[in-house]
XYZ file of C-alpha atoms in Angstrom:
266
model
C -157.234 109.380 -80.190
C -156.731 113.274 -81.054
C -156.004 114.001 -84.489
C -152.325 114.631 -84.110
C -152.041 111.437 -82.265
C -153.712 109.910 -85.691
C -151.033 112.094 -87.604
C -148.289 111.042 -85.733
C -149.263 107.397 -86.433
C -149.965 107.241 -89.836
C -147.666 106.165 -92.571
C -147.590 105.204 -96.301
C -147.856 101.907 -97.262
C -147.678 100.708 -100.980
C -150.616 98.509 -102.609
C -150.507 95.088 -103.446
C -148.474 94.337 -106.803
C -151.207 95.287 -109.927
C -149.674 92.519 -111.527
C -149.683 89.342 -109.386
C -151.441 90.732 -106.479
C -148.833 90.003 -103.933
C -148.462 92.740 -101.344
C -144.295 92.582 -102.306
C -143.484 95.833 -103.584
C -140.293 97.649 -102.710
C -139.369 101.048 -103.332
C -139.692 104.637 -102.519
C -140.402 108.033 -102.923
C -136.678 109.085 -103.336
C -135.637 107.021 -106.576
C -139.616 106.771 -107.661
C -139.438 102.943 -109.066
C -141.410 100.644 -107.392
C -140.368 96.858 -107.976
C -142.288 93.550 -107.222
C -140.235 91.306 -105.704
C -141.755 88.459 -106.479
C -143.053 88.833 -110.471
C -140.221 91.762 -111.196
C -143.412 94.419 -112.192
C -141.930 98.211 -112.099
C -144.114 100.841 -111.799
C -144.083 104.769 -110.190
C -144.502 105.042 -106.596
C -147.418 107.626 -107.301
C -148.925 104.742 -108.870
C -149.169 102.558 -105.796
C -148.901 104.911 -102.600
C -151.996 103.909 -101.110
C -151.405 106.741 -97.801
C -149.414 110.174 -99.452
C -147.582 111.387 -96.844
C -147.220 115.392 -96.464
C -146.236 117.658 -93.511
C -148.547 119.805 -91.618
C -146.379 122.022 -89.571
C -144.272 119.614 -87.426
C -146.693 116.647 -88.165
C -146.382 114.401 -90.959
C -149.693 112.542 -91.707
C -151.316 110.293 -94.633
C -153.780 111.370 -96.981
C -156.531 108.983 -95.006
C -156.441 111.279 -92.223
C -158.373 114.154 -94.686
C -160.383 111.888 -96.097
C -161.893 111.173 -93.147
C -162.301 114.702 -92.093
C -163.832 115.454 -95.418
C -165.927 112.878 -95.168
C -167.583 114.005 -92.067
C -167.914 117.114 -93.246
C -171.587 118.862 -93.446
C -170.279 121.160 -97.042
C -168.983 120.892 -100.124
C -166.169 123.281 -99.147
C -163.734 120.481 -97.049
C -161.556 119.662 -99.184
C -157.756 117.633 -98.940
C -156.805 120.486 -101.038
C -157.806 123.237 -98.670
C -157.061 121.039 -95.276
C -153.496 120.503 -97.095
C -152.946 124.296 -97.828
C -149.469 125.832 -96.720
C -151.304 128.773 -94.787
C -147.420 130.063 -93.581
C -144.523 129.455 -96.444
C -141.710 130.228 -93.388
C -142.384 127.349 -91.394
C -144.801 124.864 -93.220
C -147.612 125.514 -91.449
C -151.254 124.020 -92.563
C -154.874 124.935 -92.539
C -154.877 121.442 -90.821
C -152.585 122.568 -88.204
C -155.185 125.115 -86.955
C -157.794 122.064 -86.133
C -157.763 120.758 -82.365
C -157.516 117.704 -80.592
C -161.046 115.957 -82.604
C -162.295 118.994 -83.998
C -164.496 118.506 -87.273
C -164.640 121.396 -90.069
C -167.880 121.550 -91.465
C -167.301 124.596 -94.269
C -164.426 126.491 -95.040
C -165.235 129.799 -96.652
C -162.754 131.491 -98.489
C -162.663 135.139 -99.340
C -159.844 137.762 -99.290
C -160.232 140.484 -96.296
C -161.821 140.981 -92.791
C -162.907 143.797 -91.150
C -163.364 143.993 -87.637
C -165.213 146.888 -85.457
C -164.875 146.965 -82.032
C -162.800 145.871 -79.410
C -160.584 148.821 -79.364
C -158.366 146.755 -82.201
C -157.082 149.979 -83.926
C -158.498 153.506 -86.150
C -158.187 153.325 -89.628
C -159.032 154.878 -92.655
C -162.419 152.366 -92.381
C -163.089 154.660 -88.919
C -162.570 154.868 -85.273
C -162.216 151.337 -84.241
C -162.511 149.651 -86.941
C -159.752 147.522 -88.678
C -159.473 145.530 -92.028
C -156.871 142.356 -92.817
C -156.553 142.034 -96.583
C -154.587 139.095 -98.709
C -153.225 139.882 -101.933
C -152.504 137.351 -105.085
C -152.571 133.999 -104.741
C -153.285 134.710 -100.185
C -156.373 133.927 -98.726
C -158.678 134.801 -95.678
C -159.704 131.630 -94.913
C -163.059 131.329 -92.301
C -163.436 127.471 -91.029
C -166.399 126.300 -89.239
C -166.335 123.540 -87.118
C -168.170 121.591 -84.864
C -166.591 123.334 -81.455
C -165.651 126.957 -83.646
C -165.404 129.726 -86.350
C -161.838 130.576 -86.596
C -160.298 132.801 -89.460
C -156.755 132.906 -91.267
C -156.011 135.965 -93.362
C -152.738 134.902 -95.115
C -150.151 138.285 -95.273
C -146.995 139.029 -96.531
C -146.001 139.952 -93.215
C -147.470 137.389 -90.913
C -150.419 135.821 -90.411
C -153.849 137.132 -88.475
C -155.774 134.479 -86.634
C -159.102 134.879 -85.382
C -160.921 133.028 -83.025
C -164.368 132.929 -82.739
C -166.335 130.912 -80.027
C -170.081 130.118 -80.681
C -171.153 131.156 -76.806
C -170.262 134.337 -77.625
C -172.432 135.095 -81.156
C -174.937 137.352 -80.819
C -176.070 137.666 -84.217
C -175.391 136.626 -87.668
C -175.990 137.902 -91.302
C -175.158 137.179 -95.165
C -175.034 139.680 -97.593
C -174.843 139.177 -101.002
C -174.343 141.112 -104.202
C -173.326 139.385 -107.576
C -170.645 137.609 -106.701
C -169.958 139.233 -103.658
C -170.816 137.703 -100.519
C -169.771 138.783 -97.097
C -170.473 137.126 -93.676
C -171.226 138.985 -90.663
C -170.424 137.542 -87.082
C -171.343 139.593 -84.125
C -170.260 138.873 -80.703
C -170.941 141.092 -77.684
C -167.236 142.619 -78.165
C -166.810 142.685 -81.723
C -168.776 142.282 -85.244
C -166.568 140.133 -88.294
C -167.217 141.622 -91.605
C -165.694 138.163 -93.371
C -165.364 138.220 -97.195
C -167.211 134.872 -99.410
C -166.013 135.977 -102.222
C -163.803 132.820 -103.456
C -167.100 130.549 -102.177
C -170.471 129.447 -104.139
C -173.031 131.204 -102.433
C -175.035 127.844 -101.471
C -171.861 126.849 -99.254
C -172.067 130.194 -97.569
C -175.737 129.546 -96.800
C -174.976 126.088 -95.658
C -172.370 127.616 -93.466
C -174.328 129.836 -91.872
C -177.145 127.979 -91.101
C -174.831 125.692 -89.158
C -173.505 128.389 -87.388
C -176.994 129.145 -85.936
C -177.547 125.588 -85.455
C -174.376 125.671 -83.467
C -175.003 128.822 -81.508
C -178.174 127.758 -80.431
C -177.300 124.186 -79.113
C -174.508 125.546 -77.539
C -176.510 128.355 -75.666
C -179.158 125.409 -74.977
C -176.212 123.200 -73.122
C -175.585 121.116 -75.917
C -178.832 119.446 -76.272
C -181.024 121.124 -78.659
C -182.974 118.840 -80.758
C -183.780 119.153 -84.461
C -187.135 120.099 -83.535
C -186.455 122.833 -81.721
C -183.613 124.187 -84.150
C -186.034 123.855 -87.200
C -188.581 126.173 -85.112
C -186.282 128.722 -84.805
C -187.731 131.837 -87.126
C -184.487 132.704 -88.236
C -183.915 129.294 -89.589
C -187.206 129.264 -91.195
C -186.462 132.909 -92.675
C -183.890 131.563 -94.617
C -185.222 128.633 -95.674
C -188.758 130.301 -97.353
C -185.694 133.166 -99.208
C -184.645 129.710 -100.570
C -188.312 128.631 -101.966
C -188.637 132.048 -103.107
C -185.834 131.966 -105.097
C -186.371 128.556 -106.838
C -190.048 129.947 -107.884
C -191.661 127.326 -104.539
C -192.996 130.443 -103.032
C -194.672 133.788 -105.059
C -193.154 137.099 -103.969
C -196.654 137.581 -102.080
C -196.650 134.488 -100.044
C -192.931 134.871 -99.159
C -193.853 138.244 -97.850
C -196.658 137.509 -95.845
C -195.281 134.681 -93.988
C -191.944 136.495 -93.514
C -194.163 139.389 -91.976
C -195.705 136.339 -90.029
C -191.874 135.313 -88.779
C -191.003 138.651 -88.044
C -193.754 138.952 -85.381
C -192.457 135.955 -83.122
C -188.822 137.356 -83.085
């Protein structure tokens, strides 16, 4: 069962009474009160929805069907909140709408621009072939990695941009960071994605793009890369010994000698 078959599916259902325990509550969300039939107990219907139902475009799901994706989830960053966000005000439209048939987000990084060179796009002021999408206020660019994809949502005044990112075609991959600041960089053999952090702790955009690797590379390997062979990439290991480094594991003399030692097998 895809996830819109789930959505389509679900509905709310109240608890059983908190008073005598009998599942004989009747009410609703349109006058609020919630009364036992069988003891007379009133309470909100807030208090006893177990399943809140919402709308995601068209859809209308429960609240179980995020949990579960949240639960699933590799990060920190999958949240209901976030899977729940109205991404288009006109007509309704969800970050949860964007998910396929099945398809598990792992992180969701959230930042505020994107800038995108190559692939003929458009000039800008940024240079020849090079555009940027930017969200202002309360928007955001939203970057969601999932088990079969990276795709982005910059939220604009005037419409939406949606980016779609397959994992066959990365190339290479790269996290900057300055103070706050942290930007992830996606390239493909068309295009490189210059993808703004900024709204995300930087551990979550580490996590992220780890798993992006990991992805990439089972995906170029058919599918059926083992751990083993994933934790011997030198890439991997590169980031993991920055991580030592910077909890004091690893002096600034070891870190550079084995990363010299790294360096050689790429």
């Amino acid at each position: 069962m895809g996830i819109f078959d789930k959505i389509k599916n679900a509905d709310f259902h109240l608890d059983d009474c908190p008073e005598c325990g009998d599942d004989n509550l009747n009410g609703g969300m349109i006058d609020s009160t919630v009364v036992c039939q069988s003891c007379g107990y009133e309470t909100e219907f807030t208090e006893v929805n177990r399943f809140t139902p919402s709308k995601a475009g068209d859809q209308e799901y429960g609240k179980e069907i995020t949990e579960e994706l949240v639960a699933d989830a590799n990060g920190q960053s999958v949240t209901d909140d976030l899977l729940r966000k109205e991404i288009n005000r006109q007509d309704g439209n969800y970050l949860l709408d964007h998910l396929d048939d099945d398809e598990q987000p792992h992180h969701i990084i959230e930042g505020q621009t994107i800038d995108v060179e190559g692939g003929g796009d458009s000039s800008s002021l940024l240079g020849n072939d090079r555009s940027r999408k930017m969200s202002f206020f309360d928007n955001r660019c939203f970057t969601v990695i999932t088990d079969n994809r990276v795709f982005v949502v910059v939220q604009q005044f005037t419409g939406n941009d949606e980016r779609n990112i397959p994992y066959d075609s990365i190339t290479g991959m790269d996290l900057d960071v300055m103070g706050t600041n942290k930007r992830l960089t996606l390239q493909t053999h068309g295009r490189t994605y210059h993808i703004s952090g900024t709204l995300t702790e930087e551990e979550e955009c580490r996590d992220a793009l780890k798993y992006i690797r990991q992805r990439r590379n089972e995906v170029n390997q058919g599918g059926n890369s083992d751990s083993n062979e994933t934790n011997d990439d030198p890439l991997d290991k590169l980031e993991r010994l920055k991580v030592l480094r910077e909890d004091g594991t690893l002096s600034e003399s070891e870190f550079n000698e084995k990363k010299s030692e790294l360096l050689d097998r790429i």
